[in-house]
Each structure stands twice: as structure tokens, then as C-alpha cells.
Coordinates of C-alpha atoms in Angstrom, one line a residue:
M939 CA 8.4 1.5 22.9
N940 CA 9.3 -1.4 21.0
E941 CA 8.3 -1.6 17.4
P942 CA 6.3 -4.3 15.9
T943 CA 8.4 -7.2 14.6
R944 CA 5.4 -8.6 12.4
R945 CA 4.9 -6.7 9.1
V946 CA 2.5 -6.9 6.3
C947 CA 2.3 -4.9 3.2
F948 CA -0.6 -4.6 1.1
V949 CA -0.4 -3.8 -2.3
A950 CA -3.4 -2.2 -4.1
P951 CA -4.2 -2.1 -7.8
F952 CA -5.7 1.4 -7.9
G953 CA -6.2 4.4 -5.8
L954 CA -8.5 5.5 -2.9
R955 CA -11.0 7.9 -4.5
Q956 CA -12.6 5.8 -7.5
K957 CA -13.3 2.5 -6.2
T958 CA -14.1 1.5 -2.6
T959 CA -12.2 -1.8 -2.3
I960 CA -9.3 -0.3 -0.6
W961 CA -11.7 1.9 1.8
A962 CA -14.0 -0.8 2.6
R963 CA -12.0 -4.0 2.5
T964 CA -8.2 -3.4 2.7
L965 CA -7.8 -0.5 5.5
P966 CA -10.3 -2.2 8.0
L967 CA -8.2 -5.4 7.5
A968 CA -4.8 -3.3 8.1
R969 CA -6.6 -1.8 11.1
E970 CA -7.4 -5.0 12.8
L971 CA -3.9 -6.3 12.1
V972 CA -2.4 -3.2 13.9
A973 CA -4.8 -3.4 16.6
R974 CA -3.3 -7.1 17.0
G975 CA 0.3 -5.8 17.2
W976 CA 1.5 -5.8 13.5
A977 CA 2.8 -3.1 11.5
A978 CA 0.8 -2.8 8.3
T979 CA 1.4 -0.5 5.2
I980 CA -0.9 -0.2 2.0
L981 CA 1.1 0.7 -1.3
I982 CA -1.2 2.6 -3.7
P983 CA -0.3 3.2 -7.4
P984 CA -3.1 6.0 -7.6
W985 CA -3.5 5.9 -11.4
D986 CA -7.0 6.6 -11.4
S987 CA -6.5 9.5 -8.8
P988 CA -3.2 11.1 -9.9
Q989 CA -3.8 14.1 -7.5
D990 CA -2.5 11.8 -4.7
S991 CA 0.8 10.7 -6.4
G992 CA 3.3 11.0 -3.8
R993 CA 1.0 11.3 -0.8
R994 CA 2.1 9.7 2.4
W995 CA -0.1 9.5 5.8
V996 CA -1.0 7.3 8.7
E997 CA -4.5 6.6 9.8
D998 CA -5.2 4.7 12.7
G999 CA -1.9 3.0 12.9
V1000 CA -2.0 2.0 9.1
E1001 CA 0.9 3.5 6.7
L1002 CA -0.6 4.6 3.4
V1003 CA 1.6 5.5 0.5
N1004 CA 0.7 6.6 -2.5
V1005 CA 3.6 6.0 -4.9
A1006 CA 4.6 8.8 -7.6
L1007 CA 3.4 8.0 -10.9
G1008 CA 5.7 9.6 -13.3
G1009 CA 7.8 7.5 -15.7
G1010 CA 5.3 5.0 -16.7
T1011 CA 4.4 1.6 -15.6
P1012 CA 8.1 0.2 -15.2
A1013 CA 9.2 3.3 -13.1
V1014 CA 5.7 2.7 -11.0
V1015 CA 6.4 -0.8 -10.5
R1016 CA 10.1 0.0 -9.5
R1017 CA 8.9 2.3 -6.9
L1018 CA 6.5 -0.3 -5.2
L1019 CA 9.2 -2.9 -5.2
H1020 CA 11.4 -0.2 -3.5
E1021 CA 8.9 0.7 -1.0
I1022 CA 8.4 -3.3 -0.4
D1023 CA 12.2 -3.7 0.2
R1024 CA 12.2 -0.5 2.7
I1025 CA 9.3 -1.9 4.8
Q1026 CA 10.8 -5.5 4.9
P1027 CA 7.4 -7.1 5.3
A1028 CA 6.9 -10.9 6.5
I1029 CA 3.9 -11.1 4.0
V1030 CA 3.3 -9.1 1.1
H1031 CA -0.8 -9.5 0.2
V1032 CA -1.6 -8.2 -3.5
V1033 CA -5.2 -6.9 -3.1
K1034 CA -6.3 -7.7 -6.6
P1035 CA -3.5 -8.9 -9.2
R1036 CA -4.2 -6.2 -11.8
A1037 CA -2.5 -3.4 -13.4
H1038 CA 0.9 -2.3 -11.4
A1039 CA -0.1 -4.5 -8.3
G1040 CA -0.2 -7.6 -10.7
L1041 CA 3.6 -6.9 -11.8
V1042 CA 4.7 -7.0 -8.4

């Protein structure tokens, strides 16, 4: 099976538990892109749901990555940038340019 060549990375401003923006808007959009042949990843700095720190999984073909929170804001932003570099996306979409996502 050929790996998709078109990659998109969404950078979320917060975790998945408190607010519904990622579940209601970003994840459905990412699912649609996957259905059309894209590889989609959502990067999440879960500062509002720290129990998810470091957790990764794939849902409906979309990779969800909760970066680790330790080390403060500079370390979290560095991890987000490292993940973006790992993914090598054609498009980086900052869901809301706030908090950690706004620094990407």
C-alpha cells in the first residue's frame, strides 16, 4: 500500500476534554481529508486536560498526538515544532492562534 504523499497537520490550542472545538470541527475536517487521500495529524497541547499528556492514538485514520506538558511553555512549543518536523506536512493549520498553538 502506498503511503499518502499529501500531509496536513492541525495544531490545536487546547485539549479534547474541556472544549469541543477539536471534536466538533477539527476532527471531522481531518476525517474528510483522510477519506480523500490525505494523511492528517492533530497536535494537541493538553494543558486543560493534563491526564492526556503524551497520549497518542489513531481515530478514523487521523493521528491524534497529545504532546507532553513538562518543562513549561517553551518546552511544549518545542515539542509541537518537533512533531511538525517529524510529520513533514504540506500544510500546517493552526486551529486557533492562542496559547501554545499561537506560538507555532
